[in-house]
Protein backbone atom coordinates (compact mmCIF):
# COMPACT_ATOMS: atom_id res chain seq x y z
CA UNK A 1 0.00 0.00 0.00
CA UNK A 2 2.95 2.32 0.67
CA UNK A 3 4.03 1.86 -2.95
CA UNK A 4 0.60 2.94 -4.23
CA UNK A 5 0.59 6.00 -1.95
CA UNK A 6 4.12 6.92 -3.08
CA UNK A 7 3.04 6.56 -6.73
CA UNK A 8 0.01 8.80 -6.23
CA UNK A 9 2.04 11.41 -4.33
CA UNK A 10 4.71 11.42 -7.03
CA UNK A 11 2.07 11.79 -9.74
CA UNK A 12 0.39 14.70 -7.97
CA UNK A 13 3.72 16.49 -7.58
CA UNK A 14 4.55 15.91 -11.26
CA UNK A 15 1.14 17.22 -12.29
CA UNK A 16 1.61 20.29 -10.15
CA UNK A 17 4.95 21.01 -11.77
CA UNK A 18 4.02 20.24 -15.37
CA UNK A 19 0.37 21.17 -15.77
CA UNK A 20 0.71 24.86 -16.46
CA UNK A 21 -1.17 25.32 -19.70
CA UNK A 22 -4.00 27.20 -17.97
CA UNK A 23 -6.57 25.88 -20.45
CA UNK A 24 -7.62 22.76 -18.59
CA UNK A 25 -10.15 22.55 -15.82
CA UNK A 26 -9.74 20.53 -12.63
CA UNK A 27 -13.25 19.06 -13.00
CA UNK A 28 -13.54 15.36 -13.86
CA UNK A 29 -16.97 15.73 -15.42
CA UNK A 30 -18.79 15.79 -17.75
CA UNK A 31 -16.32 13.57 -19.53
CA UNK A 32 -16.10 10.02 -20.73
CA UNK A 33 -12.70 8.69 -19.75
CA UNK A 34 -11.08 6.05 -21.98
CA UNK A 35 -8.70 3.56 -20.38
CA UNK A 36 -5.15 3.73 -21.70
CA UNK A 37 -3.62 1.17 -19.33
CA UNK A 38 -4.16 -0.86 -16.18
CA UNK A 39 -1.18 -1.67 -14.00
CA UNK A 40 -0.67 -4.00 -11.05
CA UNK A 41 -0.13 -1.84 -7.98
CA UNK A 42 2.51 -4.09 -6.46
CA UNK A 43 5.04 -4.01 -9.33
CA UNK A 44 3.67 -1.48 -11.86
CA UNK A 45 3.44 -4.06 -14.66
CA UNK A 46 0.94 -3.07 -17.37
CA UNK A 47 -1.50 -5.96 -17.75
CA UNK A 48 -4.19 -4.31 -19.91
CA UNK A 49 -4.12 -1.42 -22.34
CA UNK A 50 -6.28 0.14 -25.02
CA UNK A 51 -5.90 -1.01 -28.61
CA UNK A 52 -4.28 2.38 -29.36
CA UNK A 53 -1.57 1.75 -26.74
CA UNK A 54 -0.85 -1.88 -27.69
CA UNK A 55 2.39 -0.98 -29.51
CA UNK A 56 3.72 0.57 -26.25
CA UNK A 57 2.74 -2.39 -24.03
CA UNK A 58 3.47 -5.48 -26.10
CA UNK A 59 2.82 -7.98 -23.29
CA UNK A 60 -0.49 -6.44 -22.23
CA UNK A 61 -3.93 -7.60 -23.37
CA UNK A 62 -6.03 -4.99 -25.20
CA UNK A 63 -9.32 -3.99 -23.53
CA UNK A 64 -12.02 -1.40 -24.28
CA UNK A 65 -12.81 0.11 -20.86
CA UNK A 66 -14.40 3.48 -20.13
CA UNK A 67 -15.15 5.45 -16.98
CA UNK A 68 -18.32 7.54 -16.77
CA UNK A 69 -18.66 10.17 -14.06
CA UNK A 70 -21.83 12.06 -13.23
CA UNK A 71 -22.75 13.97 -10.10
CA UNK A 72 -21.09 11.97 -7.33
CA UNK A 73 -21.35 8.64 -9.16
CA UNK A 74 -18.65 6.72 -11.02
CA UNK A 75 -19.10 3.74 -13.32
CA UNK A 76 -16.36 1.74 -14.98
CA UNK A 77 -17.55 -0.30 -17.96
CA UNK A 78 -15.87 -3.06 -19.91
CA UNK A 79 -17.45 -2.29 -23.30
CA UNK A 80 -16.62 -5.76 -24.66
CA UNK A 81 -18.32 -7.78 -21.90
CA UNK A 82 -20.76 -5.17 -20.46
CA UNK A 83 -19.28 -5.86 -17.01
CA UNK A 84 -19.72 -2.81 -14.72
CA UNK A 85 -18.19 -1.54 -11.50
CA UNK A 86 -20.10 1.28 -9.79
CA UNK A 87 -19.57 3.58 -6.87
CA UNK A 88 -19.34 7.11 -5.59
CA UNK A 89 -16.60 9.69 -5.21
CA UNK A 90 -15.91 12.89 -3.30
CA UNK A 91 -13.48 15.74 -3.82
CA UNK A 92 -10.60 15.96 -1.33
CA UNK A 93 -8.53 18.81 -2.81
CA UNK A 94 -8.15 20.77 -6.04
CA UNK A 95 -6.48 23.70 -7.75
CA UNK A 96 -6.83 25.21 -11.25
CA UNK A 97 -5.53 22.16 -13.14
CA UNK A 98 -5.68 19.12 -10.86
CA UNK A 99 -7.99 17.46 -8.35
CA UNK A 100 -7.71 14.66 -5.82
CA UNK A 101 -10.73 12.47 -5.01
CA UNK A 102 -11.61 9.53 -2.84
CA UNK A 103 -13.78 6.92 -4.55
CA UNK A 104 -15.59 3.88 -3.27
CA UNK A 105 -16.11 1.39 -6.09
CA UNK A 106 -18.00 -1.73 -5.09
CA UNK A 107 -16.26 -2.42 -1.73
CA UNK A 108 -12.88 -0.86 -2.57
CA UNK A 109 -11.75 2.55 -1.34
CA UNK A 110 -9.62 4.16 -4.04
CA UNK A 111 -7.87 7.44 -4.78
CA UNK A 112 -8.39 9.39 -8.02
CA UNK A 113 -6.26 12.16 -9.44
CA UNK A 114 -7.36 14.31 -12.38
CA UNK A 115 -4.68 16.37 -14.03
CA UNK A 116 -3.02 17.19 -17.32
CA UNK A 117 -0.33 15.14 -19.03
CA UNK A 118 2.09 17.23 -21.03
CA UNK A 119 4.54 15.70 -23.52
CA UNK A 120 8.08 16.79 -24.27
CA UNK A 121 7.77 15.85 -27.96
CA UNK A 122 5.24 18.60 -28.67
CA UNK A 123 2.17 16.35 -28.57
CA UNK A 124 -0.85 18.27 -27.31
CA UNK A 125 -1.49 18.08 -23.54
CA UNK A 126 -4.29 15.69 -22.50
CA UNK A 127 -6.61 15.55 -19.52
CA UNK A 128 -5.70 12.48 -17.48
CA UNK A 129 -7.52 10.53 -14.77
CA UNK A 130 -5.68 8.01 -12.60
CA UNK A 131 -7.65 5.68 -10.36
CA UNK A 132 -5.56 3.85 -7.77
CA UNK A 133 -7.13 1.00 -5.84
CA UNK A 134 -5.50 -1.62 -3.64
CA UNK A 135 -4.44 -4.03 -6.40
CA UNK A 136 -4.59 -1.95 -9.61
CA UNK A 137 -3.89 1.49 -11.05
CA UNK A 138 -6.15 2.48 -13.95
CA UNK A 139 -5.00 5.25 -16.30
CA UNK A 140 -7.58 7.12 -18.41
CA UNK A 141 -7.52 9.94 -20.94
CA UNK A 142 -10.49 12.18 -21.73
CA UNK A 143 -12.36 10.93 -24.79
CA UNK A 144 -11.37 12.90 -27.87
Coordinates of C-alpha atoms in Angstrom, one line a residue:
X1 CA 0.0 0.0 0.0
X2 CA 3.0 2.3 0.7
X3 CA 4.0 1.9 -2.9
X4 CA 0.6 2.9 -4.2
X5 CA 0.6 6.0 -1.9
X6 CA 4.1 6.9 -3.1
X7 CA 3.0 6.6 -6.7
X8 CA 0.0 8.8 -6.2
X9 CA 2.0 11.4 -4.3
X10 CA 4.7 11.4 -7.0
X11 CA 2.1 11.8 -9.7
X12 CA 0.4 14.7 -8.0
X13 CA 3.7 16.5 -7.6
X14 CA 4.5 15.9 -11.3
X15 CA 1.1 17.2 -12.3
X16 CA 1.6 20.3 -10.2
X17 CA 4.9 21.0 -11.8
X18 CA 4.0 20.2 -15.4
X19 CA 0.4 21.2 -15.8
X20 CA 0.7 24.9 -16.5
X21 CA -1.2 25.3 -19.7
X22 CA -4.0 27.2 -18.0
X23 CA -6.6 25.9 -20.4
X24 CA -7.6 22.8 -18.6
X25 CA -10.1 22.6 -15.8
X26 CA -9.7 20.5 -12.6
X27 CA -13.2 19.1 -13.0
X28 CA -13.5 15.4 -13.9
X29 CA -17.0 15.7 -15.4
X30 CA -18.8 15.8 -17.7
X31 CA -16.3 13.6 -19.5
X32 CA -16.1 10.0 -20.7
X33 CA -12.7 8.7 -19.7
X34 CA -11.1 6.0 -22.0
X35 CA -8.7 3.6 -20.4
X36 CA -5.2 3.7 -21.7
X37 CA -3.6 1.2 -19.3
X38 CA -4.2 -0.9 -16.2
X39 CA -1.2 -1.7 -14.0
X40 CA -0.7 -4.0 -11.1
X41 CA -0.1 -1.8 -8.0
X42 CA 2.5 -4.1 -6.5
X43 CA 5.0 -4.0 -9.3
X44 CA 3.7 -1.5 -11.9
X45 CA 3.4 -4.1 -14.7
X46 CA 0.9 -3.1 -17.4
X47 CA -1.5 -6.0 -17.7
X48 CA -4.2 -4.3 -19.9
X49 CA -4.1 -1.4 -22.3
X50 CA -6.3 0.1 -25.0
X51 CA -5.9 -1.0 -28.6
X52 CA -4.3 2.4 -29.4
X53 CA -1.6 1.8 -26.7
X54 CA -0.9 -1.9 -27.7
X55 CA 2.4 -1.0 -29.5
X56 CA 3.7 0.6 -26.2
X57 CA 2.7 -2.4 -24.0
X58 CA 3.5 -5.5 -26.1
X59 CA 2.8 -8.0 -23.3
X60 CA -0.5 -6.4 -22.2
X61 CA -3.9 -7.6 -23.4
X62 CA -6.0 -5.0 -25.2
X63 CA -9.3 -4.0 -23.5
X64 CA -12.0 -1.4 -24.3
X65 CA -12.8 0.1 -20.9
X66 CA -14.4 3.5 -20.1
X67 CA -15.1 5.4 -17.0
X68 CA -18.3 7.5 -16.8
X69 CA -18.7 10.2 -14.1
X70 CA -21.8 12.1 -13.2
X71 CA -22.7 14.0 -10.1
X72 CA -21.1 12.0 -7.3
X73 CA -21.3 8.6 -9.2
X74 CA -18.7 6.7 -11.0
X75 CA -19.1 3.7 -13.3
X76 CA -16.4 1.7 -15.0
X77 CA -17.5 -0.3 -18.0
X78 CA -15.9 -3.1 -19.9
X79 CA -17.4 -2.3 -23.3
X80 CA -16.6 -5.8 -24.7
X81 CA -18.3 -7.8 -21.9
X82 CA -20.8 -5.2 -20.5
X83 CA -19.3 -5.9 -17.0
X84 CA -19.7 -2.8 -14.7
X85 CA -18.2 -1.5 -11.5
X86 CA -20.1 1.3 -9.8
X87 CA -19.6 3.6 -6.9
X88 CA -19.3 7.1 -5.6
X89 CA -16.6 9.7 -5.2
X90 CA -15.9 12.9 -3.3
X91 CA -13.5 15.7 -3.8
X92 CA -10.6 16.0 -1.3
X93 CA -8.5 18.8 -2.8
X94 CA -8.1 20.8 -6.0
X95 CA -6.5 23.7 -7.8
X96 CA -6.8 25.2 -11.2
X97 CA -5.5 22.2 -13.1
X98 CA -5.7 19.1 -10.9
X99 CA -8.0 17.5 -8.4
X100 CA -7.7 14.7 -5.8
X101 CA -10.7 12.5 -5.0
X102 CA -11.6 9.5 -2.8
X103 CA -13.8 6.9 -4.6
X104 CA -15.6 3.9 -3.3
X105 CA -16.1 1.4 -6.1
X106 CA -18.0 -1.7 -5.1
X107 CA -16.3 -2.4 -1.7
X108 CA -12.9 -0.9 -2.6
X109 CA -11.8 2.6 -1.3
X110 CA -9.6 4.2 -4.0
X111 CA -7.9 7.4 -4.8
X112 CA -8.4 9.4 -8.0
X113 CA -6.3 12.2 -9.4
X114 CA -7.4 14.3 -12.4
X115 CA -4.7 16.4 -14.0
X116 CA -3.0 17.2 -17.3
X117 CA -0.3 15.1 -19.0
X118 CA 2.1 17.2 -21.0
X119 CA 4.5 15.7 -23.5
X120 CA 8.1 16.8 -24.3
X121 CA 7.8 15.8 -28.0
X122 CA 5.2 18.6 -28.7
X123 CA 2.2 16.3 -28.6
X124 CA -0.8 18.3 -27.3
X125 CA -1.5 18.1 -23.5
X126 CA -4.3 15.7 -22.5
X127 CA -6.6 15.5 -19.5
X128 CA -5.7 12.5 -17.5
X129 CA -7.5 10.5 -14.8
X130 CA -5.7 8.0 -12.6
X131 CA -7.7 5.7 -10.4
X132 CA -5.6 3.9 -7.8
X133 CA -7.1 1.0 -5.8
X134 CA -5.5 -1.6 -3.6
X135 CA -4.4 -4.0 -6.4
X136 CA -4.6 -1.9 -9.6
X137 CA -3.9 1.5 -11.0
X138 CA -6.2 2.5 -14.0
X139 CA -5.0 5.3 -16.3
X140 CA -7.6 7.1 -18.4
X141 CA -7.5 9.9 -20.9
X142 CA -10.5 12.2 -21.7
X143 CA -12.4 10.9 -24.8
X144 CA -11.4 12.9 -27.9

